[in-house]
Coordinates of N, CA and C and ligand atoms in Angstrom, one line a residue:
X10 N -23.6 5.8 -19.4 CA -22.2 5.9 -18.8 C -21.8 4.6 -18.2
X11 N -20.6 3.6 -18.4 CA -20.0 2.8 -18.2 C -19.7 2.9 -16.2
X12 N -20.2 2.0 -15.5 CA -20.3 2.3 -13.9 C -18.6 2.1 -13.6
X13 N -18.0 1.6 -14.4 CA -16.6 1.3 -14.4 C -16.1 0.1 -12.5
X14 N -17.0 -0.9 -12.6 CA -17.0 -2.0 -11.4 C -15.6 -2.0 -11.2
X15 N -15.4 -2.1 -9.8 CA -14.2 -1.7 -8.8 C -13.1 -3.5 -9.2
X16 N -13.9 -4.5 -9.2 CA -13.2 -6.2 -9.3 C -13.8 -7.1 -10.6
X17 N -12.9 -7.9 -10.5 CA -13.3 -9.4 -11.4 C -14.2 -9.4 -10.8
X18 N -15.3 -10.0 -11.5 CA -16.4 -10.6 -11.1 C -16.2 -12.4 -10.5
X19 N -15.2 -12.4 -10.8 CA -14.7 -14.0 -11.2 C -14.0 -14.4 -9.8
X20 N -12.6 -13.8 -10.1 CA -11.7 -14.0 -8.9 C -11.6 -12.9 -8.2
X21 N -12.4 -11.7 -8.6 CA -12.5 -10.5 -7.1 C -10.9 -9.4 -7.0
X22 N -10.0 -9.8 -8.5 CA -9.2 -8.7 -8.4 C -9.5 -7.6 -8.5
X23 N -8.7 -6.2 -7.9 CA -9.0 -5.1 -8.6 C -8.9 -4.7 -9.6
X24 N -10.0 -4.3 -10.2 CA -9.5 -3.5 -11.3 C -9.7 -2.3 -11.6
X25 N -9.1 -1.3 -11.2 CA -9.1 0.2 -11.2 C -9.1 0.5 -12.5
X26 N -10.0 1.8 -12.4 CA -10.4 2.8 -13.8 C -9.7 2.6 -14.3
X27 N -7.9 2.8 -14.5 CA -7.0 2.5 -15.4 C -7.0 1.6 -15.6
X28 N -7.0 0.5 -15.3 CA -6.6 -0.9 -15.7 C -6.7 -1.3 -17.4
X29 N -6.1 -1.7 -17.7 CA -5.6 -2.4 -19.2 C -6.3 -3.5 -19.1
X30 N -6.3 -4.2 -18.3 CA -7.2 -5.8 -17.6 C -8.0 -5.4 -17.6
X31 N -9.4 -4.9 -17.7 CA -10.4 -5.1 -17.2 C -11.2 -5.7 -18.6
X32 N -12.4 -6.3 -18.6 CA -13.1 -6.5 -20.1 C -14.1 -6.6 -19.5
X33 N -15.3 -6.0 -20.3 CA -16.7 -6.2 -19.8 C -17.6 -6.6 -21.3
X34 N -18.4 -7.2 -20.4 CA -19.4 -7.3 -21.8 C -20.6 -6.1 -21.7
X35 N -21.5 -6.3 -22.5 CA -22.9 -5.0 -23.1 C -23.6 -5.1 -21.6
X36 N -23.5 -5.3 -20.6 CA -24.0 -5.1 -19.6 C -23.1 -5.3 -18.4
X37 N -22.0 -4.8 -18.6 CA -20.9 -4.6 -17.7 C -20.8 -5.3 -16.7
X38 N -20.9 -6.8 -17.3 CA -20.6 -7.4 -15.9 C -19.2 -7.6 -16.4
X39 N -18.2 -7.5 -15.5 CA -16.6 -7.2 -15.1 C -15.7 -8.2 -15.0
X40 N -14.6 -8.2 -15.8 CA -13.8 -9.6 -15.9 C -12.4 -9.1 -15.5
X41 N -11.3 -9.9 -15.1 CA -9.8 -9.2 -15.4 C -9.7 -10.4 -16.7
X42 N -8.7 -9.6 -17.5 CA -8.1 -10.1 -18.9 C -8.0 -11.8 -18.5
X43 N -7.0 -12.5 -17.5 CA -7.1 -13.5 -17.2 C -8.1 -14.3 -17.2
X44 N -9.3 -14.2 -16.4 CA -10.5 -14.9 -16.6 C -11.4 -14.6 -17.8
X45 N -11.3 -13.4 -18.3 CA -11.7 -13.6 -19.3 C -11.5 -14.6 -20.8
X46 N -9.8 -14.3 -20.7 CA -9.1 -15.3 -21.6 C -9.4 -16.9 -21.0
X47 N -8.5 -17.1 -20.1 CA -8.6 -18.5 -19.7 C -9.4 -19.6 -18.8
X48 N -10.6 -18.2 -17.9 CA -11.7 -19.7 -17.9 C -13.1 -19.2 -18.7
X49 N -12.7 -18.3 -19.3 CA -14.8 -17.5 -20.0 C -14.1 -17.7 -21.4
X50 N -13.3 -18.0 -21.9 CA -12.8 -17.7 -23.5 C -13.4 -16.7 -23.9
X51 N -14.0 -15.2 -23.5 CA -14.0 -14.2 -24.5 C -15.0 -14.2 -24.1
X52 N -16.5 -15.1 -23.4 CA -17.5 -15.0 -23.2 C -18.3 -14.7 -22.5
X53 N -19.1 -13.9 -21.9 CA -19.4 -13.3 -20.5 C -20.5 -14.4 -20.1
X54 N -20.2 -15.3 -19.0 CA -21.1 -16.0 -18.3 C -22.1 -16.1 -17.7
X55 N -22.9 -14.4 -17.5 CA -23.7 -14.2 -17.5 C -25.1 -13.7 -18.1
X56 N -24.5 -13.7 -19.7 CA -25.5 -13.0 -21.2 C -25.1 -14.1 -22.3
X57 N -23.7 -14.4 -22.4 CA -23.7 -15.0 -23.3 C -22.6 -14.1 -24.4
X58 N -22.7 -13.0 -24.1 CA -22.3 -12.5 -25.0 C -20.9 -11.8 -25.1
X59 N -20.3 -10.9 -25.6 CA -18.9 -10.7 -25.9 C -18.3 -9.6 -25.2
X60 N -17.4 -10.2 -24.7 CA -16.3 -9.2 -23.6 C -15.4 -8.6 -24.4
X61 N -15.3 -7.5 -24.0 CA -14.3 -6.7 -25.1 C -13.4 -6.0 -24.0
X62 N -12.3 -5.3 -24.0 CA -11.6 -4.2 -22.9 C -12.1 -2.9 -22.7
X63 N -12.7 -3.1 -21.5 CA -13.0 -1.9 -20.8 C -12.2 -0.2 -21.0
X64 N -12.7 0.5 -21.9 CA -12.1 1.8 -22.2 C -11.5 2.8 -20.5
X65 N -10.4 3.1 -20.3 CA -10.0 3.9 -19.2 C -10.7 5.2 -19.9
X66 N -11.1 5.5 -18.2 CA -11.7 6.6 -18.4 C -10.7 7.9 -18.0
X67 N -10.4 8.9 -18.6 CA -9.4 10.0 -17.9 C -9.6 10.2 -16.8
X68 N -8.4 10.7 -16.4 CA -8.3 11.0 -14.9 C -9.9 12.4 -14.7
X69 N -9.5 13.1 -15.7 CA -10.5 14.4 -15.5 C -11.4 14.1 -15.8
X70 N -12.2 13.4 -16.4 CA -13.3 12.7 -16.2 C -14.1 12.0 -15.5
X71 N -12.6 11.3 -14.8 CA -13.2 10.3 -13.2 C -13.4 11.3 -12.3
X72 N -12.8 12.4 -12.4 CA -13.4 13.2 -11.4 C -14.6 13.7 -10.8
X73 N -15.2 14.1 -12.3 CA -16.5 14.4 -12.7 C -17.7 13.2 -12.4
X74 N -17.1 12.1 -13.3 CA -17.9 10.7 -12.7 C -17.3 9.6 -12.5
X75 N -17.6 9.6 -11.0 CA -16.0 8.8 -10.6 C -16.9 7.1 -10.3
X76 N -15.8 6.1 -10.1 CA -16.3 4.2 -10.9 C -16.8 4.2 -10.1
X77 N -17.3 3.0 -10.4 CA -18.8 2.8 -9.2 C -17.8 1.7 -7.8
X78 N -18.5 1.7 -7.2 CA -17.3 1.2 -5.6 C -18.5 -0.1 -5.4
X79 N -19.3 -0.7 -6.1 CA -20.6 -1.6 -5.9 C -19.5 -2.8 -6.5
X80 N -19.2 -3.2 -5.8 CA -18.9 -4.9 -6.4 C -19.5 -6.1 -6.2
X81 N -18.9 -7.4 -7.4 CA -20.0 -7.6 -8.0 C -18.8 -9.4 -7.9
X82 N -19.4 -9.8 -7.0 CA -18.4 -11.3 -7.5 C -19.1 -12.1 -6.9
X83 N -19.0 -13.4 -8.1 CA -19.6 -14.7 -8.1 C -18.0 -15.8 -8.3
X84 N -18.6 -16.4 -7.2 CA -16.9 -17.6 -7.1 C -17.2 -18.5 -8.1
X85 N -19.2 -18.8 -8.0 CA -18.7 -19.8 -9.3 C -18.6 -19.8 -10.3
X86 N -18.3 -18.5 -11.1 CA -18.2 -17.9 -11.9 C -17.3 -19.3 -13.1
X87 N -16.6 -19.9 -12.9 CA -15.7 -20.7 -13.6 C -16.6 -21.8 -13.8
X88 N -17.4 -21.8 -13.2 CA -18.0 -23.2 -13.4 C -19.3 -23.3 -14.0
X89 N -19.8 -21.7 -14.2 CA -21.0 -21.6 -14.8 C -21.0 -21.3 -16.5
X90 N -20.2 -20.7 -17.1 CA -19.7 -20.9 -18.4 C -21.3 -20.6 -19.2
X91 N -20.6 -19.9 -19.9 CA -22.1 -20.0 -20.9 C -22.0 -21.3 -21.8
X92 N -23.3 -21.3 -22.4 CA -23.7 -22.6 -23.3 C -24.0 -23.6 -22.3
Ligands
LIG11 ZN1 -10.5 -12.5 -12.7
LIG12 ZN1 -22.8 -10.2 -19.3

């Protein structure tokens, strides 16, 4: 199950279960659309690998298993870049 992280990992916005912004890569470390586009180009800086948009989870489902409140932010996140 997807822990659904409360912020950017980057710049520390929120990003609530709804959010349309959110992209994670295969090990859910947590981007908003922004940093993911314009300083990670698509790439999660901590695997390497591919950020895609984070699926909203229904309201009645968050009920059941509600996001995780554990956040998760690195400021140098822009400067560490994969490759
Ligand atoms: Zn961000
Ligand atoms: Zn990653």
């Amino acid at each position: 199950m997807l822990e659904l992280r409360p912020g950017c990992e980057c710049c520390d916005r929120d990003l609530p279960p709804a959010s349309r912004e959110a992209m994670i890569c295969t090990f859910e470390c947590t981007f908003c659309a922004d940093c993911a586009d314009r300083v990670l180009g698509g790439i999660c800086p901590n695997c390497s690998g591919e950020l895609v948009r984070r699926p909203v989870r229904p309201e009645a489902a968050l009920a059941r298993n509600p996001a995780s409140t554990r956040r998760v932010f690195n400021p140098d996140c822009a400067t560490r870049k994969a490759g």
